[in-house]
Coordinates of C-alpha atoms in Angstrom, one line a residue:
Chain A
M1118 CA -130.8 13.1 77.6
K1119 CA -132.2 11.5 74.6
L1120 CA -131.8 13.4 71.2
T1121 CA -134.9 12.8 69.1
E1122 CA -134.4 12.4 65.3
K1123 CA -136.2 15.8 64.7
E1124 CA -133.7 17.3 66.9
V1125 CA -130.7 15.7 65.3
R1126 CA -132.2 17.1 61.9
H1127 CA -132.7 20.5 63.2
V1128 CA -128.9 20.6 64.6
A1129 CA -127.9 19.3 61.1
T1130 CA -129.6 21.9 59.3
L1131 CA -128.2 24.6 61.7
A1132 CA -124.6 23.0 61.0
R1133 CA -125.3 22.8 57.2
L1134 CA -125.0 19.3 57.1
Q1135 CA -127.2 16.8 55.4
L1136 CA -127.0 13.7 57.2
T1137 CA -128.2 10.3 55.6
Q1138 CA -130.9 8.3 57.6
E1139 CA -128.3 6.0 58.8
E1140 CA -126.1 8.8 60.1
E1141 CA -129.1 10.5 61.8
A1142 CA -129.8 7.2 63.7
T1143 CA -126.1 6.6 64.5
F1144 CA -125.4 10.3 65.7
G1145 CA -128.6 10.5 67.6
G1146 CA -127.5 7.5 69.8
Q1147 CA -123.8 8.6 70.0
L1148 CA -124.7 12.3 71.0
S1149 CA -127.4 11.7 73.6
Q1150 CA -124.6 9.3 75.3
I1151 CA -121.9 12.1 75.0
L1152 CA -124.6 14.6 76.5
D1153 CA -125.3 12.3 79.2
F1154 CA -121.8 12.0 80.2
I1155 CA -121.2 15.9 79.6
S1156 CA -123.9 16.3 82.3
A1157 CA -121.5 15.4 85.0
L1158 CA -120.9 19.1 84.9
N1159 CA -124.1 19.8 86.6
E1160 CA -122.8 18.3 89.8
L1161 CA -120.3 21.5 90.1
D1162 CA -121.3 24.2 91.7
T1163 CA -120.3 27.2 89.7
T1164 CA -122.1 30.3 91.6
N1165 CA -119.9 33.4 91.5
V1166 CA -117.4 31.4 89.0
E1167 CA -116.4 33.7 86.1
P1168 CA -116.6 31.9 82.6
M1169 CA -113.1 31.3 81.4
S1170 CA -112.8 31.9 77.6
H1171 CA -109.2 32.2 77.3
A1172 CA -106.1 30.8 79.3
L1173 CA -104.3 34.0 79.2
D1174 CA -105.4 37.3 79.9
I1175 CA -105.5 38.9 76.7
T1176 CA -107.4 41.8 75.0
N1177 CA -108.3 42.9 71.6
V1178 CA -105.4 43.8 69.1
Y1179 CA -105.8 46.5 66.8
R1180 CA -104.2 47.5 63.6
D1181 CA -104.8 50.0 60.8
D1182 CA -107.1 48.9 58.1
A1183 CA -104.5 49.2 55.5
E1184 CA -103.4 46.9 52.5
D1185 CA -99.9 45.5 53.2
G1186 CA -100.2 43.7 49.8
K1187 CA -98.9 40.4 51.2
F1188 CA -101.3 38.3 49.9
P1189 CA -102.3 39.3 46.4
A1190 CA -106.2 38.2 45.6
D1191 CA -104.8 36.0 42.8
S1192 CA -102.8 33.9 45.2
W1193 CA -106.0 33.0 46.9
R1194 CA -108.1 32.4 44.0
A1195 CA -105.9 29.7 42.8
N1196 CA -107.8 27.5 45.4
A1197 CA -111.3 28.6 44.6
P1198 CA -113.3 25.4 43.2
S1199 CA -114.7 27.6 40.6
Q1200 CA -114.2 31.2 39.2
D1201 CA -114.7 33.6 36.4
F1202 CA -113.3 36.9 35.7
G1203 CA -111.3 37.5 38.9
H1204 CA -114.5 36.4 41.1
L1205 CA -115.6 33.4 42.8
R1206 CA -118.6 31.6 41.1
V1207 CA -121.3 30.0 43.2
P1208 CA -124.6 28.3 42.3
K1209 CA -127.6 30.7 41.6
I1210 CA -128.7 32.7 45.1
I1211 CA -131.7 34.3 43.6
E1212 CA -134.8 32.3 42.1
G1213 CA -136.9 33.7 39.4
Chain B
M487 CA -73.2 6.4 56.4
N488 CA -75.7 4.3 57.8
D489 CA -76.9 5.9 60.8
I490 CA -77.9 9.2 59.7
C491 CA -81.4 8.5 60.2
H492 CA -80.8 7.3 63.6
M493 CA -79.2 10.4 65.0
T494 CA -81.2 12.8 66.9
L495 CA -81.5 16.4 65.3
H496 CA -78.8 17.8 67.5
E497 CA -76.5 15.0 66.6
L498 CA -77.2 15.4 63.1
M499 CA -76.4 19.2 63.4
A500 CA -73.2 18.5 65.0
A501 CA -72.2 16.2 62.2
M502 CA -73.0 18.5 59.4
D503 CA -71.0 21.2 61.4
K504 CA -68.0 19.0 61.6
G505 CA -68.6 18.4 57.6
E506 CA -69.2 14.5 58.4
V507 CA -72.6 14.7 56.5
T508 CA -74.1 17.2 54.3
S509 CA -77.7 18.0 54.2
A510 CA -78.3 16.6 50.6
E511 CA -77.1 13.0 52.0
A512 CA -79.2 13.3 54.8
V513 CA -82.3 14.2 52.7
E514 CA -81.2 11.2 50.4
A515 CA -81.0 8.9 53.4
Y516 CA -84.3 9.9 54.7
L517 CA -86.2 9.6 51.5
G518 CA -84.9 6.4 50.9
R519 CA -86.1 5.1 54.1
I520 CA -89.4 6.7 54.0
G521 CA -89.6 4.9 50.4
R522 CA -89.1 1.7 52.1
I523 CA -91.0 1.9 55.3
D524 CA -93.9 4.5 54.9
P525 CA -96.0 2.4 52.4
E526 CA -96.8 0.4 55.4
L527 CA -96.5 2.7 58.1
N528 CA -98.4 5.7 56.4
S529 CA -97.0 8.6 58.5
Y530 CA -96.5 11.1 55.4
V531 CA -99.5 12.4 53.6
T532 CA -97.1 14.4 51.3
V533 CA -93.4 13.8 50.6
D534 CA -92.0 16.7 48.7
A535 CA -88.8 15.1 47.5
E536 CA -88.1 17.7 45.0
G537 CA -88.4 20.5 47.6
A538 CA -86.4 19.0 49.9
R539 CA -83.6 18.1 47.7
K540 CA -83.3 21.8 46.4
A541 CA -83.7 23.0 49.9
A542 CA -80.7 20.7 50.9
E543 CA -78.5 22.0 48.2
E544 CA -79.0 25.5 49.1
A545 CA -78.6 24.7 52.8
D546 CA -75.1 22.9 51.7
K547 CA -74.1 25.9 49.6
R548 CA -74.8 28.2 52.7
R549 CA -72.9 26.3 55.0
A550 CA -70.0 26.0 52.5
N551 CA -70.0 30.0 52.4
G552 CA -69.5 29.9 56.2
E553 CA -73.1 30.8 57.1
K554 CA -74.5 29.4 60.5
A555 CA -78.0 29.0 61.2
P556 CA -79.3 26.3 64.0
L557 CA -81.2 24.3 61.8
L558 CA -79.2 24.7 58.5
G559 CA -80.0 21.8 56.6
A560 CA -82.0 20.0 59.0
P561 CA -84.7 17.4 57.2
M562 CA -87.9 17.8 59.3
A563 CA -91.6 16.9 59.1
I564 CA -94.5 19.0 59.6
K565 CA -98.3 17.9 60.7
D566 CA -100.7 18.3 57.7
L567 CA -102.1 21.5 59.4
M568 CA -99.8 23.7 59.2
A569 CA -99.7 25.9 56.0
T570 CA -96.8 25.3 53.7
R571 CA -96.2 27.5 50.9
G572 CA -96.7 25.8 47.7
L573 CA -96.9 22.4 49.4
R574 CA -100.5 20.9 49.9
T575 CA -101.8 21.2 53.4
T576 CA -104.9 18.7 53.8
C577 CA -105.6 18.6 57.5
G578 CA -106.3 14.9 56.9
S579 CA -109.4 15.9 55.2
K580 CA -111.0 15.3 52.1
I581 CA -112.3 18.9 52.1
L582 CA -108.8 20.2 51.9
E583 CA -107.5 17.6 49.6
N584 CA -106.3 19.8 47.1
F585 CA -105.6 23.0 49.1
V586 CA -102.2 24.4 48.4
P587 CA -101.5 27.4 50.8
P588 CA -100.3 30.8 49.2
Y589 CA -98.2 31.3 52.4
D590 CA -96.3 29.9 55.4
S591 CA -97.5 29.3 58.7
F592 CA -95.4 31.2 61.4
A593 CA -93.9 28.0 62.8
V594 CA -92.8 26.7 59.3
K595 CA -91.4 30.3 58.6
K596 CA -89.5 30.2 61.7
L597 CA -88.0 26.9 61.0
K598 CA -87.1 27.8 57.3
E599 CA -85.5 31.0 58.3
A600 CA -83.3 28.5 60.9
G601 CA -82.4 26.8 57.8
A602 CA -84.4 23.7 57.9
V603 CA -85.5 21.2 55.1
I604 CA -89.1 20.3 54.9
L605 CA -89.4 16.4 53.8
G606 CA -93.2 16.5 53.9
K607 CA -96.4 16.7 55.7
T608 CA -97.4 14.1 58.1
N609 CA -100.6 12.4 58.7
M610 CA -103.1 13.1 61.3
D611 CA -106.8 12.6 62.4
E612 CA -108.9 14.6 60.5
F613 CA -109.1 18.3 61.5
A614 CA -107.0 17.0 64.5
M615 CA -110.0 15.2 66.0
G616 CA -109.0 12.0 67.2
S617 CA -106.8 10.2 69.4
S618 CA -105.7 7.3 67.3
N619 CA -104.9 8.6 63.7
E620 CA -108.1 6.5 62.4
T621 CA -110.2 9.4 61.5
S622 CA -107.7 10.5 58.7
H623 CA -109.0 10.6 55.1
F624 CA -105.7 9.3 53.9
G625 CA -106.0 6.3 56.2
P626 CA -104.6 5.2 59.6
V627 CA -101.1 5.7 60.7
K628 CA -99.5 2.4 62.3
N629 CA -97.5 2.5 65.6
P630 CA -93.7 1.8 64.6
W631 CA -93.3 -0.4 67.4
N632 CA -96.4 -2.7 66.6
M633 CA -97.8 -2.5 63.3
D634 CA -101.3 -3.6 64.7
K635 CA -101.3 -0.9 67.1
I636 CA -102.5 2.8 66.7
P637 CA -99.9 5.4 67.2
G638 CA -102.2 7.8 69.2
G639 CA -103.6 11.0 67.8
S640 CA -104.0 13.2 66.5
S641 CA -100.4 13.9 65.5
G642 CA -100.1 10.2 65.0
G643 CA -97.9 11.0 61.7
S644 CA -95.3 13.1 63.0
A645 CA -95.1 10.9 66.2
A646 CA -94.8 7.5 64.0
A647 CA -92.2 9.4 61.8
V648 CA -90.1 10.6 64.3
A649 CA -89.9 7.3 66.2
A650 CA -89.3 5.2 62.8
D651 CA -86.5 7.6 61.9
L652 CA -88.3 9.1 58.9
C653 CA -87.3 12.7 59.9
A654 CA -84.9 14.2 62.1
A655 CA -87.5 15.8 64.3
A656 CA -91.5 17.1 63.7
L657 CA -94.0 19.7 64.6
G658 CA -97.2 18.7 65.7
S659 CA -100.2 20.3 67.6
D660 CA -101.9 19.8 70.7
T661 CA -105.5 20.7 71.3
G662 CA -106.4 18.1 73.9
G663 CA -103.5 16.1 74.0
S664 CA -102.7 15.8 70.2
I665 CA -98.8 15.9 70.9
R666 CA -98.3 14.4 74.2
Q667 CA -100.4 11.4 73.7
P668 CA -99.0 10.2 70.4
A669 CA -95.4 10.9 71.9
S670 CA -95.9 8.7 74.8
L671 CA -97.6 5.7 72.5
C672 CA -94.5 6.1 70.1
G673 CA -91.9 6.4 72.6
I674 CA -90.9 9.7 71.4
V675 CA -90.6 13.3 73.4
G676 CA -93.4 15.7 72.6
L677 CA -93.7 19.2 74.2
K678 CA -97.2 21.3 74.3
P679 CA -96.0 24.7 75.0
T680 CA -97.9 27.3 77.1
Y681 CA -100.9 28.5 75.1
G682 CA -99.9 31.4 73.1
R683 CA -96.4 30.6 73.2
V684 CA -96.1 29.8 69.4
S685 CA -98.3 31.6 66.9
R686 CA -101.1 29.8 65.6
F687 CA -100.9 31.9 62.2
G688 CA -101.2 29.5 59.5
L689 CA -102.4 26.6 61.9
V690 CA -105.5 25.3 60.5
A691 CA -108.0 25.9 63.4
F692 CA -110.0 23.1 65.5
A693 CA -110.5 24.9 68.8
S694 CA -108.8 28.4 68.7
S695 CA -108.8 28.6 72.6
L696 CA -106.8 25.3 73.0
D697 CA -104.8 24.8 70.0
Q698 CA -101.0 25.0 70.4
I699 CA -97.8 23.9 68.1
G700 CA -95.0 22.2 69.5
P701 CA -91.9 19.8 68.8
M702 CA -92.0 16.0 68.6
T703 CA -88.6 14.6 68.8
K704 CA -86.1 11.9 69.8
D705 CA -84.8 13.4 72.5
V706 CA -85.3 16.3 75.1
R707 CA -82.3 18.4 73.9
D708 CA -84.2 18.6 70.5
A709 CA -87.4 19.5 71.9
A710 CA -85.6 22.6 73.8
L711 CA -83.7 23.5 70.6
L712 CA -87.1 23.5 68.5
T713 CA -89.2 25.5 71.3
G714 CA -86.8 28.4 71.2
I715 CA -87.0 28.5 67.4
I716 CA -90.6 28.4 66.8
S717 CA -91.7 30.4 69.9
G718 CA -92.0 34.2 69.9
H719 CA -94.6 37.1 69.4
D720 CA -96.4 37.4 66.0
P721 CA -98.7 40.3 65.3
M722 CA -100.7 38.0 62.9
D723 CA -102.0 36.0 65.9
S724 CA -103.7 38.3 68.3
T725 CA -103.8 35.5 71.1
C726 CA -100.1 35.3 70.7
A727 CA -98.2 35.7 74.0
E728 CA -95.9 39.0 74.2
E729 CA -93.8 37.1 76.9
P730 CA -90.0 36.9 75.9
V731 CA -88.9 33.7 74.5
G732 CA -87.0 31.9 77.4
D733 CA -83.5 30.3 77.1
Y734 CA -84.4 26.2 77.0
L735 CA -81.1 24.7 76.3
S736 CA -78.7 26.4 78.7
G737 CA -80.3 25.0 82.0
L738 CA -81.1 21.7 80.6
E739 CA -78.4 19.6 82.2
E740 CA -79.0 21.2 85.7
G741 CA -80.8 18.4 87.2
V742 CA -83.6 18.2 89.6
E743 CA -81.7 18.8 92.8
G744 CA -84.3 20.8 95.1
M745 CA -87.0 20.8 92.6
T746 CA -90.5 20.3 94.0
V747 CA -92.6 17.7 92.1
G748 CA -96.2 17.5 92.6
V749 CA -97.8 14.0 92.2
P750 CA -101.4 14.5 91.8
D751 CA -103.8 11.8 93.4
E752 CA -106.4 12.1 90.6
Y753 CA -103.9 11.0 87.7
F754 CA -103.6 7.3 89.2
I755 CA -107.2 6.2 88.9
E756 CA -108.9 2.8 88.9
G757 CA -108.9 1.0 85.7
M758 CA -105.5 2.4 84.4
D759 CA -103.0 0.0 82.9
P760 CA -101.0 -1.5 85.9
E761 CA -97.8 -1.6 83.9
V762 CA -98.1 2.3 83.1
E763 CA -98.9 3.4 86.9
S764 CA -95.7 1.2 87.8
K765 CA -93.4 2.7 85.3
V766 CA -94.5 6.1 86.4
R767 CA -94.2 5.5 90.0
A768 CA -90.5 4.2 89.4
A769 CA -89.6 7.3 87.3
I770 CA -91.0 9.3 90.2
E771 CA -88.7 7.5 92.5
I772 CA -85.6 8.1 90.3
L773 CA -86.6 12.0 90.5
E774 CA -86.6 11.7 94.4
K775 CA -83.1 10.0 94.2
K776 CA -81.8 12.8 92.1
G777 CA -82.7 15.1 94.7
A778 CA -86.3 16.4 93.9
I779 CA -88.8 16.9 96.8
I780 CA -91.7 14.9 95.7
K781 CA -95.2 16.3 97.2
R782 CA -98.7 14.7 96.9
I783 CA -100.9 16.9 95.5
S784 CA -104.6 17.3 94.6
L785 CA -106.2 18.8 91.3
P786 CA -110.2 18.0 92.6
H787 CA -111.5 19.3 89.3
T788 CA -109.7 16.6 87.1
K789 CA -112.6 14.4 86.7
Y790 CA -114.5 17.4 84.9
A791 CA -111.8 17.9 82.2
V792 CA -113.1 15.7 79.9
P793 CA -116.7 16.8 79.8
T794 CA -115.7 20.3 79.8
Y795 CA -113.4 19.8 76.7
Y796 CA -116.3 17.9 74.9
V797 CA -118.5 21.1 75.1
I798 CA -115.6 23.8 74.7
A799 CA -113.6 22.0 71.7
P800 CA -116.5 20.8 69.6
A801 CA -118.5 24.4 70.0
E802 CA -115.3 26.1 68.8
A803 CA -114.8 23.6 66.1
S804 CA -118.4 24.0 64.9
S805 CA -117.7 27.9 64.6
N806 CA -114.4 27.2 63.1
L807 CA -115.2 24.7 60.4
A808 CA -118.2 26.9 59.4
R809 CA -116.0 28.3 56.5
Y810 CA -115.8 25.2 54.6
D811 CA -118.7 25.8 52.5
G812 CA -117.2 25.2 48.9
V813 CA -117.1 28.6 48.1
K814 CA -113.4 30.2 48.5
Y815 CA -111.2 27.1 48.9
G816 CA -111.4 23.4 49.3
Y817 CA -113.6 20.9 48.0
R818 CA -117.1 21.6 46.4
N819 CA -119.8 19.3 45.3
M820 CA -120.3 20.3 41.7
D821 CA -123.5 18.3 41.2
A822 CA -125.6 20.2 43.7
D823 CA -128.1 22.6 42.4
G824 CA -128.8 25.9 44.1
L825 CA -126.3 27.4 47.0
F826 CA -128.2 25.6 50.1
P827 CA -127.9 22.4 48.7
M828 CA -124.3 22.9 47.5
Y829 CA -123.2 23.9 51.1
V830 CA -124.9 20.9 52.7
S831 CA -123.6 18.4 50.2
T832 CA -120.2 19.8 50.1
R833 CA -119.8 19.5 53.8
N834 CA -121.4 16.0 54.0
K835 CA -119.2 14.6 51.3
G836 CA -116.2 16.6 52.4
F837 CA -116.1 15.7 56.1
G838 CA -115.7 12.5 57.7
S839 CA -117.9 11.1 60.6
E840 CA -115.9 12.3 63.6
V841 CA -115.7 15.9 62.2
K842 CA -119.5 15.8 61.7
R843 CA -119.9 14.4 65.2
R844 CA -118.3 17.3 66.7
I845 CA -119.8 19.9 64.5
M846 CA -123.1 18.6 65.5
L847 CA -122.2 18.4 69.3
G848 CA -120.8 22.0 69.2
T849 CA -123.8 23.4 67.4
Y850 CA -125.9 21.6 69.9
A851 CA -124.3 23.2 72.9
L852 CA -124.4 26.6 71.1
S853 CA -127.9 26.3 69.9
A854 CA -131.0 28.5 71.6
G855 CA -131.7 27.2 74.9
Y856 CA -128.7 25.1 75.4
Y857 CA -126.0 27.8 75.5
D858 CA -126.1 28.4 79.3
A859 CA -126.5 24.7 80.3
Y860 CA -123.8 23.4 78.5
Y861 CA -121.3 26.3 76.7
L862 CA -121.4 28.7 79.7
K863 CA -121.2 25.9 82.4
A864 CA -118.2 24.5 80.7
L865 CA -116.5 27.9 80.8
K866 CA -117.1 28.0 84.3
A867 CA -115.9 24.3 85.0
R868 CA -112.7 25.6 83.0
K869 CA -111.9 28.4 85.4
L870 CA -112.1 25.7 88.5
I871 CA -109.6 23.4 86.4
K872 CA -107.3 26.4 86.0
R873 CA -107.7 27.3 89.6
D874 CA -106.6 24.0 90.6
F875 CA -103.2 24.3 88.6
Q876 CA -102.7 27.9 89.8
K877 CA -102.9 26.6 93.4
A878 CA -100.7 23.6 92.7
F879 CA -98.2 25.8 91.4
E880 CA -97.8 27.7 94.6
N881 CA -96.2 24.7 96.2
V882 CA -94.5 22.9 93.5
S883 CA -92.5 23.7 90.4
V884 CA -93.5 21.1 88.1
I885 CA -96.1 18.4 88.1
V886 CA -95.8 14.8 87.1
A887 CA -98.3 12.5 85.6
P888 CA -99.0 9.6 83.3
T889 CA -99.5 10.9 79.9
S890 CA -102.1 8.2 78.7
P891 CA -103.9 5.9 81.1
A892 CA -102.8 2.8 78.8
P893 CA -100.1 2.0 76.3
A894 CA -101.2 1.8 72.5
F895 CA -104.4 0.0 71.7
G896 CA -105.3 -2.0 68.7
L897 CA -106.2 -0.6 65.1
G898 CA -109.9 -0.4 65.1
E899 CA -110.6 -1.3 68.7
K900 CA -112.2 2.0 69.8
V901 CA -113.5 3.3 66.4
D902 CA -117.2 2.5 66.9
D903 CA -117.3 4.1 70.5
P904 CA -116.7 7.8 70.3
L905 CA -117.0 8.1 74.2
K906 CA -114.4 5.3 75.0
M907 CA -112.1 7.2 72.4
Y908 CA -112.6 10.5 74.1
L909 CA -111.3 9.0 77.3
S910 CA -108.0 8.1 75.9
D911 CA -107.1 12.1 76.6
I912 CA -108.3 11.8 80.3
F913 CA -104.8 13.0 81.4
T914 CA -103.7 15.3 79.0
I915 CA -106.9 17.6 78.3
S916 CA -106.5 19.5 81.7
A917 CA -103.2 21.2 80.5
N918 CA -105.0 22.5 77.5
L919 CA -108.0 23.9 79.2
A920 CA -105.8 25.8 81.8
G921 CA -103.4 26.7 78.8
I922 CA -99.9 25.3 81.0
P923 CA -97.3 23.8 79.0
G924 CA -96.5 20.1 79.3
V925 CA -93.6 17.5 77.9
S926 CA -94.1 13.8 77.4
V927 CA -91.1 11.7 77.7
P928 CA -90.8 8.0 77.6
C929 CA -90.6 6.1 80.9
G930 CA -90.1 2.6 79.9
M931 CA -91.9 -0.4 77.9
T932 CA -94.4 -2.8 78.6
K933 CA -93.7 -6.3 78.9
G934 CA -95.4 -6.6 75.5
G935 CA -92.8 -4.1 74.0
E936 CA -94.8 -0.8 73.9
P937 CA -93.5 2.4 75.0
I938 CA -94.9 4.1 78.1
G939 CA -94.8 7.8 78.5
L940 CA -95.2 10.4 81.4
Q941 CA -95.8 14.0 81.1
I942 CA -94.3 16.5 83.0
L943 CA -96.6 19.8 83.4
G944 CA -95.5 23.2 84.2
S945 CA -96.9 26.8 85.3
Y946 CA -97.4 29.2 82.4
F947 CA -94.2 29.7 80.5
Q948 CA -92.1 27.7 82.6
E949 CA -91.3 25.5 79.8
A950 CA -87.5 25.5 80.8
S951 CA -88.3 23.9 84.3
T952 CA -90.4 21.1 82.4
L953 CA -87.4 20.1 80.0
K954 CA -85.1 20.2 82.6
A955 CA -87.1 17.8 84.6
A956 CA -87.6 15.6 81.5
R957 CA -83.8 15.7 80.7
A958 CA -83.0 14.2 84.3
L959 CA -85.4 11.5 83.5
E960 CA -84.1 11.0 80.1
K961 CA -80.6 10.7 81.3
E962 CA -81.5 7.9 83.9
I963 CA -84.0 6.0 81.9
G964 CA -81.6 6.2 78.8
F965 CA -84.7 5.4 76.4
T966 CA -83.1 7.2 73.5
S967 CA -81.2 4.3 72.2
E968 CA -84.2 1.8 71.9
K969 CA -85.8 1.8 68.5
P970 CA -88.9 0.7 66.9
G971 CA -88.9 -3.1 66.7
I972 CA -90.3 -3.9 63.3
G973 CA -87.2 -4.9 61.5
I974 CA -86.3 -1.5 60.3
Q975 CA -83.1 -0.7 62.1
T976 CA -80.9 -0.7 59.5
G977 CA -80.5 1.7 56.7

């Protein structure tokens, strides 16, 4: 399994990462090597084996969609990189 | 009183109960020692001297008023990925360098309710991704036994701080061995509880189906004490178990007479360090001498654990770490023009290489056309690994195996070879995939003076049996009196 530079760039875009050329080259090689290692899983016969996404048998837990007042918005906004008028500020989203 | 820092947590609590030492004295002793030793060791990211002094004073007042609490005045350290109200929580990353949580994680809240004093936050691999503590944005931690070696990871700061007597005990977290492997390499005790035993509320998420918080301590009794305190159901974590919390202390001294102990063939492999193998084998003989029934067992899918993990953990991480986008909290690249450039440049500058590598790997495994081949396949392999353990536990109470295939390796030795680094966790990862508990305890030293650990794995919610077996070994091997050999014994 050899990842091409184009594939590395595509995955980086999906992951919202902007890699330098150097990183692209290093990661391409390293990821290919790791994927080769992972391909050992293909030796396993997994016919009729149920996929396991959790260690315990758990089901969804629900609660009422009600305010509990434990976490006032101010306390969260204190960590925002940029804010104004009680809102988070982000760069312009719509061009024009 | 010179030896406050060298006491175990339960010894210190007993001394406080008897009025021999106050929390304020203990905190001063630890702060002084941190000031002398930690500039080189680098086990803490943040030391909260002011907060600790205040909390200690409060604890001493409460004690004077006749109040009782199991950790009243105990100076502890917390791995820097558990939210601490008003105290920055970096997760070893630049992207959270200035993040100050407005709430306490469940485990920290439990410790505080029990009276503990938080000395500070310990260093760790960035986002808990690493086996050597070298991926931290705040620089590598060193091994207190040998400053040229790594302490293990990702809870390397907690392990080093406990081993160097820079706190009475610490909390860590374990996704693929991150409590047990550094505990083993630093010569301390570390327990990863059953998945769901301790709430993950307020734990910065790495791989949500694998992450588990646990104690890192100077002896087995301390681990049992802390496990009882931080466990329990929490409605804030939907994956937290409702299973009642066990009594981990009362049966601790019962010994291993009649206990069936499994020794898996697959955990004694070619290429492992011969000194590690011989010390672990010697410990198994001790258990047998103490009345345990030793059984050779097989966990046939062991060799698939690392490849399975390196699909599942990065896949979950790539999804969990999508939240770091420079909008709500954390670092933002202020120079970027436009939203998309802001996202990508924030993430590129905010994350280190190993985190980016794993996000890439996970994104690839989940991307269109590869999901079935990688992610679904790994989930099925995970089931086979779990079945191995379920079958084994039909015949044995606990399983004993080495924690790490080798003692601590050199700083810088594996940083350029991710795959080699990943294989450091070859013996610890299976327990996370299956979700079972495991405790690492020291079982000797190499000729070069580095600690060797072994792990005792138990079935679901059988923490008490693993601790009991660990205690039986601890008593015979008597490692708790050994202290790091870096000229820091006094004061």
